[in-house]
Structures are given as structure tokens and as C-alpha cells.
PDB file of C-alpha atoms in Angstrom:
ATOM      1  CA  UNK A  17    -165.685 -64.121  10.668  1.00 87.00           C
ATOM      2  CA  UNK A  18    -162.848 -63.461  13.078  1.00 90.00           C
ATOM      3  CA  UNK A  19    -162.162 -60.160  14.812  1.00 91.00           C
ATOM      4  CA  UNK A  20    -158.799 -58.452  14.547  1.00 94.00           C
ATOM      5  CA  UNK A  21    -156.432 -58.503  17.512  1.00 95.00           C
ATOM      6  CA  UNK A  22    -156.370 -55.419  19.730  1.00 97.00           C
ATOM      7  CA  UNK A  23    -152.583 -55.727  20.023  1.00 98.00           C
ATOM      8  CA  UNK A  24    -150.687 -53.342  17.739  1.00 98.00           C
ATOM      9  CA  UNK A  25    -147.908 -54.773  15.591  1.00 97.00           C
ATOM     10  CA  UNK A  26    -145.351 -53.607  13.076  1.00 98.00           C
ATOM     11  CA  UNK A  27    -145.872 -55.542   9.839  1.00 96.00           C
ATOM     12  CA  UNK A  28    -144.090 -55.761   6.494  1.00 96.00           C
ATOM     13  CA  UNK A  29    -145.971 -56.403   3.265  1.00 93.00           C
ATOM     14  CA  UNK A  30    -144.717 -58.322   0.214  1.00 92.00           C
ATOM     15  CA  UNK A  31    -143.348 -55.086  -1.311  1.00 93.00           C
ATOM     16  CA  UNK A  32    -141.258 -54.371   1.785  1.00 95.00           C
ATOM     17  CA  UNK A  33    -143.461 -51.542   3.136  1.00 96.00           C
ATOM     18  CA  UNK A  34    -143.888 -51.417   6.914  1.00 98.00           C
ATOM     19  CA  UNK A  35    -147.180 -50.563   8.619  1.00 97.00           C
ATOM     20  CA  UNK A  36    -148.194 -49.823  12.174  1.00 98.00           C
ATOM     21  CA  UNK A  37    -151.971 -49.771  11.956  1.00 97.00           C
ATOM     22  CA  UNK A  38    -153.632 -48.045  14.897  1.00 98.00           C
ATOM     23  CA  UNK A  39    -156.968 -49.462  13.760  1.00 97.00           C
ATOM     24  CA  UNK A  40    -157.910 -52.509  11.752  1.00 96.00           C
ATOM     25  CA  UNK A  41    -161.102 -52.604   9.753  1.00 93.00           C
ATOM     26  CA  UNK A  42    -163.174 -49.677   8.571  1.00 92.00           C
ATOM     27  CA  UNK A  43    -166.753 -49.483   9.775  1.00 90.00           C
ATOM     28  CA  UNK A  44    -167.331 -46.111   8.068  1.00 91.00           C
ATOM     29  CA  UNK A  45    -166.067 -47.215   4.670  1.00 88.00           C
ATOM     30  CA  UNK A  46    -168.032 -50.444   4.789  1.00 87.00           C
ATOM     31  CA  UNK A  47    -171.198 -48.637   5.919  1.00 88.00           C
ATOM     32  CA  UNK A  48    -170.770 -46.139   3.097  1.00 77.00           C
ATOM     33  CA  UNK A  49    -170.793 -48.813   0.390  1.00 79.00           C
ATOM     34  CA  UNK A  50    -171.053 -52.619   0.369  1.00 79.00           C
ATOM     35  CA  UNK A  51    -167.579 -54.006  -0.302  1.00 82.00           C
ATOM     36  CA  UNK A  52    -165.953 -50.827   1.042  1.00 82.00           C
ATOM     37  CA  UNK A  53    -164.779 -47.870  -0.996  1.00 82.00           C
ATOM     38  CA  UNK A  54    -165.884 -48.126  -4.625  1.00 79.00           C
ATOM     39  CA  UNK A  55    -167.437 -51.476  -3.768  1.00 79.00           C
ATOM     40  CA  UNK A  56    -164.011 -53.103  -4.113  1.00 80.00           C
ATOM     41  CA  UNK A  57    -161.706 -52.040  -1.246  1.00 83.00           C
ATOM     42  CA  UNK A  58    -158.428 -53.980  -1.440  1.00 82.00           C
ATOM     43  CA  UNK A  59    -158.052 -54.023   2.365  1.00 87.00           C
ATOM     44  CA  UNK A  60    -161.632 -55.285   2.783  1.00 86.00           C
ATOM     45  CA  UNK A  61    -161.018 -57.955   0.142  1.00 85.00           C
ATOM     46  CA  UNK A  62    -157.813 -59.108   1.840  1.00 87.00           C
ATOM     47  CA  UNK A  63    -159.569 -59.190   5.203  1.00 87.00           C
ATOM     48  CA  UNK A  64    -162.387 -61.320   3.816  1.00 89.00           C
ATOM     49  CA  UNK A  65    -159.865 -63.654   2.157  1.00 92.00           C
ATOM     50  CA  UNK A  66    -158.217 -64.269   5.553  1.00 92.00           C
ATOM     51  CA  UNK A  67    -161.523 -64.521   7.428  1.00 92.00           C
ATOM     52  CA  UNK A  68    -161.558 -61.146   9.225  1.00 93.00           C
ATOM     53  CA  UNK A  69    -164.554 -58.865   9.663  1.00 91.00           C
ATOM     54  CA  UNK A  70    -163.497 -55.572   8.037  1.00 92.00           C
ATOM     55  CA  UNK A  71    -166.856 -53.942   8.844  1.00 91.00           C
ATOM     56  CA  UNK A  72    -165.866 -53.569  12.500  1.00 94.00           C
ATOM     57  CA  UNK A  73    -163.177 -51.087  13.487  1.00 95.00           C
ATOM     58  CA  UNK A  74    -160.793 -52.508  16.091  1.00 97.00           C
ATOM     59  CA  UNK A  75    -158.460 -50.168  17.997  1.00 98.00           C
ATOM     60  CA  UNK A  76    -154.966 -51.562  18.456  1.00 98.00           C
ATOM     61  CA  UNK A  77    -152.815 -50.758  21.477  1.00 98.00           C
ATOM     62  CA  UNK A  78    -149.553 -51.664  23.146  1.00 98.00           C
ATOM     63  CA  UNK A  79    -149.635 -54.580  25.603  1.00 98.00           C
ATOM     64  CA  UNK A  80    -147.038 -53.044  27.894  1.00 98.00           C
ATOM     65  CA  UNK A  81    -144.212 -50.535  28.090  1.00 98.00           C
ATOM     66  CA  UNK A  82    -141.814 -53.266  26.937  1.00 98.00           C
ATOM     67  CA  UNK A  83    -144.020 -53.908  23.896  1.00 98.00           C
ATOM     68  CA  UNK A  84    -144.072 -50.179  23.072  1.00 98.00           C
ATOM     69  CA  UNK A  85    -140.264 -49.966  23.332  1.00 97.00           C
ATOM     70  CA  UNK A  86    -139.952 -53.057  21.124  1.00 97.00           C
ATOM     71  CA  UNK A  87    -142.142 -51.448  18.435  1.00 97.00           C
ATOM     72  CA  UNK A  88    -140.140 -48.193  18.539  1.00 97.00           C
ATOM     73  CA  UNK A  89    -136.891 -50.189  18.269  1.00 97.00           C
ATOM     74  CA  UNK A  90    -138.364 -52.136  15.326  1.00 97.00           C
ATOM     75  CA  UNK A  91    -139.413 -48.930  13.553  1.00 98.00           C
ATOM     76  CA  UNK A  92    -135.936 -47.451  14.039  1.00 97.00           C
ATOM     77  CA  UNK A  93    -134.371 -50.556  12.437  1.00 96.00           C
ATOM     78  CA  UNK A  94    -136.435 -50.687   9.245  1.00 96.00           C
ATOM     79  CA  UNK A  95    -134.473 -49.871   6.083  1.00 96.00           C
ATOM     80  CA  UNK A  96    -137.002 -47.290   4.836  1.00 96.00           C
ATOM     81  CA  UNK A  97    -137.383 -43.633   5.824  1.00 96.00           C
ATOM     82  CA  UNK A  98    -141.058 -44.045   6.747  1.00 97.00           C
ATOM     83  CA  UNK A  99    -143.687 -46.288   8.263  1.00 98.00           C
ATOM     84  CA  UNK A 100    -147.360 -46.298   7.260  1.00 97.00           C
ATOM     85  CA  UNK A 101    -150.479 -46.008   9.358  1.00 98.00           C
ATOM     86  CA  UNK A 102    -153.695 -46.834   7.516  1.00 95.00           C
ATOM     87  CA  UNK A 103    -152.950 -49.906   5.424  1.00 92.00           C
ATOM     88  CA  UNK A 104    -155.665 -52.190   6.820  1.00 93.00           C
ATOM     89  CA  UNK A 105    -157.961 -49.686   8.446  1.00 94.00           C
ATOM     90  CA  UNK A 106    -158.629 -45.950   8.448  1.00 96.00           C
ATOM     91  CA  UNK A 107    -156.993 -44.068  11.336  1.00 97.00           C
ATOM     92  CA  UNK A 108    -159.683 -41.380  11.052  1.00 97.00           C
ATOM     93  CA  UNK A 109    -162.093 -43.862  12.616  1.00 96.00           C
ATOM     94  CA  UNK A 110    -160.549 -42.680  15.907  1.00 97.00           C
ATOM     95  CA  UNK A 111    -158.086 -39.782  15.558  1.00 98.00           C
ATOM     96  CA  UNK A 112    -157.692 -39.520  19.342  1.00 98.00           C
ATOM     97  CA  UNK A 113    -156.481 -43.111  19.553  1.00 98.00           C
ATOM     98  CA  UNK A 114    -154.202 -42.691  16.522  1.00 98.00           C
ATOM     99  CA  UNK A 115    -152.626 -39.584  18.046  1.00 98.00           C
ATOM    100  CA  UNK A 116    -152.159 -41.481  21.315  1.00 98.00           C
ATOM    101  CA  UNK A 117    -150.135 -44.084  19.417  1.00 98.00           C
ATOM    102  CA  UNK A 118    -148.163 -41.343  17.625  1.00 98.00           C
ATOM    103  CA  UNK A 119    -147.278 -39.816  20.999  1.00 97.00           C
ATOM    104  CA  UNK A 120    -146.192 -43.245  22.268  1.00 97.00           C
ATOM    105  CA  UNK A 121    -143.782 -43.749  19.333  1.00 97.00           C
ATOM    106  CA  UNK A 122    -142.484 -40.176  19.245  1.00 94.00           C
ATOM    107  CA  UNK A 123    -138.896 -41.382  19.683  1.00 90.00           C
ATOM    108  CA  UNK A 124    -138.863 -43.231  16.366  1.00 93.00           C
ATOM    109  CA  UNK A 125    -136.619 -41.780  13.680  1.00 90.00           C
ATOM    110  CA  UNK A 126    -138.982 -42.275  10.722  1.00 96.00           C
ATOM    111  CA  UNK A 127    -141.592 -40.186   9.012  1.00 97.00           C
ATOM    112  CA  UNK A 128    -145.117 -41.419   9.685  1.00 97.00           C
ATOM    113  CA  UNK A 129    -147.247 -41.637   6.531  1.00 98.00           C
ATOM    114  CA  UNK A 130    -150.946 -41.717   7.368  1.00 98.00           C
ATOM    115  CA  UNK A 131    -153.384 -42.935   4.708  1.00 97.00           C
ATOM    116  CA  UNK A 132    -156.964 -41.829   5.289  1.00 97.00           C
ATOM    117  CA  UNK A 133    -160.361 -41.051   3.786  1.00 95.00           C
ATOM    118  CA  UNK A 134    -161.128 -38.627   6.670  1.00 96.00           C
ATOM    119  CA  UNK A 135    -164.335 -40.338   7.780  1.00 95.00           C
ATOM    120  CA  UNK A 136    -163.955 -38.199  10.894  1.00 95.00           C
ATOM    121  CA  UNK A 137    -162.429 -34.723  10.618  1.00 96.00           C
ATOM    122  CA  UNK A 138    -159.447 -33.769  12.750  1.00 97.00           C
ATOM    123  CA  UNK A 139    -160.093 -31.197  15.462  1.00 97.00           C
ATOM    124  CA  UNK A 140    -158.087 -27.954  15.449  1.00 97.00           C
ATOM    125  CA  UNK A 141    -156.097 -29.254  18.434  1.00 97.00           C
ATOM    126  CA  UNK A 142    -155.256 -32.479  16.568  1.00 97.00           C
ATOM    127  CA  UNK A 143    -154.193 -30.475  13.504  1.00 96.00           C
ATOM    128  CA  UNK A 144    -151.881 -28.386  15.677  1.00 97.00           C
ATOM    129  CA  UNK A 145    -150.282 -31.585  17.035  1.00 98.00           C
ATOM    130  CA  UNK A 146    -149.570 -32.735  13.477  1.00 97.00           C
ATOM    131  CA  UNK A 147    -147.554 -29.537  13.070  1.00 96.00           C
ATOM    132  CA  UNK A 148    -145.150 -30.722  15.788  1.00 96.00           C
ATOM    133  CA  UNK A 149    -144.239 -34.161  14.400  1.00 96.00           C
ATOM    134  CA  UNK A 150    -142.749 -35.675  11.241  1.00 96.00           C
ATOM    135  CA  UNK A 151    -145.987 -36.770   9.587  1.00 97.00           C
ATOM    136  CA  UNK A 152    -147.271 -36.884   6.027  1.00 98.00           C
ATOM    137  CA  UNK A 153    -151.013 -37.341   5.531  1.00 98.00           C
ATOM    138  CA  UNK A 154    -152.141 -39.003   2.299  1.00 97.00           C
ATOM    139  CA  UNK A 155    -155.793 -38.171   1.679  1.00 97.00           C
ATOM    140  CA  UNK A 156    -157.331 -40.769  -0.645  1.00 93.00           C
ATOM    141  CA  UNK A 157    -159.670 -39.425  -3.341  1.00 94.00           C
ATOM    142  CA  UNK A 158    -161.024 -40.771  -6.605  1.00 88.00           C
ATOM    143  CA  UNK A 159    -163.067 -39.757  -9.615  1.00 87.00           C
ATOM    144  CA  UNK A 160    -165.411 -42.501  -8.406  1.00 84.00           C
ATOM    145  CA  UNK A 161    -166.141 -40.652  -5.141  1.00 87.00           C
ATOM    146  CA  UNK A 162    -169.568 -39.168  -4.587  1.00 89.00           C
ATOM    147  CA  UNK A 163    -169.215 -35.365  -4.873  1.00 94.00           C
ATOM    148  CA  UNK A 164    -169.838 -34.699  -1.157  1.00 93.00           C
ATOM    149  CA  UNK A 165    -167.216 -37.286  -0.149  1.00 91.00           C
ATOM    150  CA  UNK A 166    -164.627 -35.900  -2.582  1.00 94.00           C
ATOM    151  CA  UNK A 167    -165.319 -32.315  -1.428  1.00 96.00           C
ATOM    152  CA  UNK A 168    -164.926 -33.333   2.224  1.00 96.00           C
ATOM    153  CA  UNK A 169    -161.626 -35.128   1.520  1.00 96.00           C
ATOM    154  CA  UNK A 170    -160.216 -32.187  -0.468  1.00 97.00           C
ATOM    155  CA  UNK A 171    -161.305 -29.827   2.321  1.00 97.00           C
ATOM    156  CA  UNK A 172    -159.408 -31.940   4.888  1.00 97.00           C
ATOM    157  CA  UNK A 173    -156.359 -32.109   2.605  1.00 98.00           C
ATOM    158  CA  UNK A 174    -156.356 -28.291   2.465  1.00 98.00           C
ATOM    159  CA  UNK A 175    -156.863 -27.977   6.245  1.00 97.00           C
ATOM    160  CA  UNK A 176    -153.754 -30.105   6.814  1.00 98.00           C
ATOM    161  CA  UNK A 177    -151.402 -28.204   4.481  1.00 97.00           C
ATOM    162  CA  UNK A 178    -150.401 -25.474   6.979  1.00 97.00           C
ATOM    163  CA  UNK A 179    -149.515 -28.108   9.597  1.00 97.00           C
ATOM    164  CA  UNK A 180    -147.763 -30.971   7.837  1.00 97.00           C
ATOM    165  CA  UNK A 181    -146.999 -32.526   4.483  1.00 97.00           C
ATOM    166  CA  UNK A 182    -150.438 -33.124   2.958  1.00 97.00           C
ATOM    167  CA  UNK A 183    -150.830 -35.133  -0.234  1.00 97.00           C
ATOM    168  CA  UNK A 184    -153.824 -36.105  -2.338  1.00 96.00           C
ATOM    169  CA  UNK A 185    -153.532 -39.827  -3.008  1.00 91.00           C
ATOM    170  CA  UNK A 186    -155.455 -40.601  -6.171  1.00 88.00           C
ATOM    171  CA  UNK A 187    -157.142 -43.992  -6.048  1.00 83.00           C
ATOM    172  CA  UNK A 188    -157.453 -45.315  -9.585  1.00 75.00           C
ATOM    173  CA  UNK A 189    -158.683 -48.458 -11.261  1.00 68.00           C
ATOM    174  CA  UNK A 190    -159.710 -49.842 -14.632  1.00 63.00           C
ATOM    175  CA  UNK A 191    -163.313 -48.954 -15.397  1.00 58.00           C
ATOM    176  CA  UNK A 192    -165.526 -48.457 -18.445  1.00 57.00           C
ATOM    177  CA  UNK A 193    -163.623 -51.233 -20.140  1.00 59.00           C
ATOM    178  CA  UNK A 194    -166.475 -51.833 -22.609  1.00 58.00           C
TER     179      UNK A 194
END
């Protein structure tokens, strides 16, 4: 299996959604359950299909100041009002790194939508920073979550509400089909 690149990039998926993933892979999610969340993580499945090791979290950074400026310029040109972080990895794997990237792109004119399972909780200082930027945090939860995982995610969702737009993102699927 190949490792992800450590170079951050702005990508567009087939539905036209742009992502700037600060991390690729999800060691915590894969350690929690074989196959990732619910045993069938779509990001883990896509990674496996393309030959990448999703069980290792890879931090992604800018190559240079010119690369950072190019990413900010690219974000400012996208036709949507937002860019995602957390499409192919969970930014909570390293909140400090994710916030470093957010600080580096602070001149972009888009809302940042972070998708997370909160494997690591934000510190109070990190929460306060979220109150100063245009960020929306989507906390993924499901009826399939183990109670302690769901309770932790809902707790983090509630912690975020005073600081930024905080949304519960319900992960659903077909089950009990018999």
C-alpha cells in the first residue's frame, strides 16, 4: 500500500465539492473498527481502491510560501461559498496542525466546513480560535455508534456551539434489510 503525500492540495470531487484536507487517512477510526467507522468507511474504501493506506494518518503541509499563496488564490476562485476539511481524513487526528493550516489560509474568502468524529477533543484555546474565524464544524454521529463514542461526539458538538456554527452530521446507511 502507498502512503499519502505530505503536500497539501485543493481537490474537487465528482459532485463539484472542494476539499483541502489537512490530514489524509484516519488511524483512530481504523483502530476503532476494522474497515473504519461502522466497518464500511467510504473514505477508507476509496483509499483502498486506489492503493493508499488509510490506517496511517499523514499530515499535509504547504511546500513553500508560493504554494500557500497558490492554494489561497485557488480557494478564493472556487464557485462555492465553502471549502471542506475532513473528506479523506479526520482533522481531529491533529487539531494543532489543522489550526496551523487554517491560520495559513486566513485570507481566503470562504467558509471552512470541517467534518470530524472528534477522535481528539479540542482544547479550550483551540475552541476560542474557532470563535474568531468563519468555520462550521460538522460532527459526524450515527445510530450505529457505540454509546460512549456517540456521547463524546455530542459533547464536542455542544462545546463548539458557543464558538462557531456547530452541526450534527448524521451518518446513515441501509441496514436491517432482512
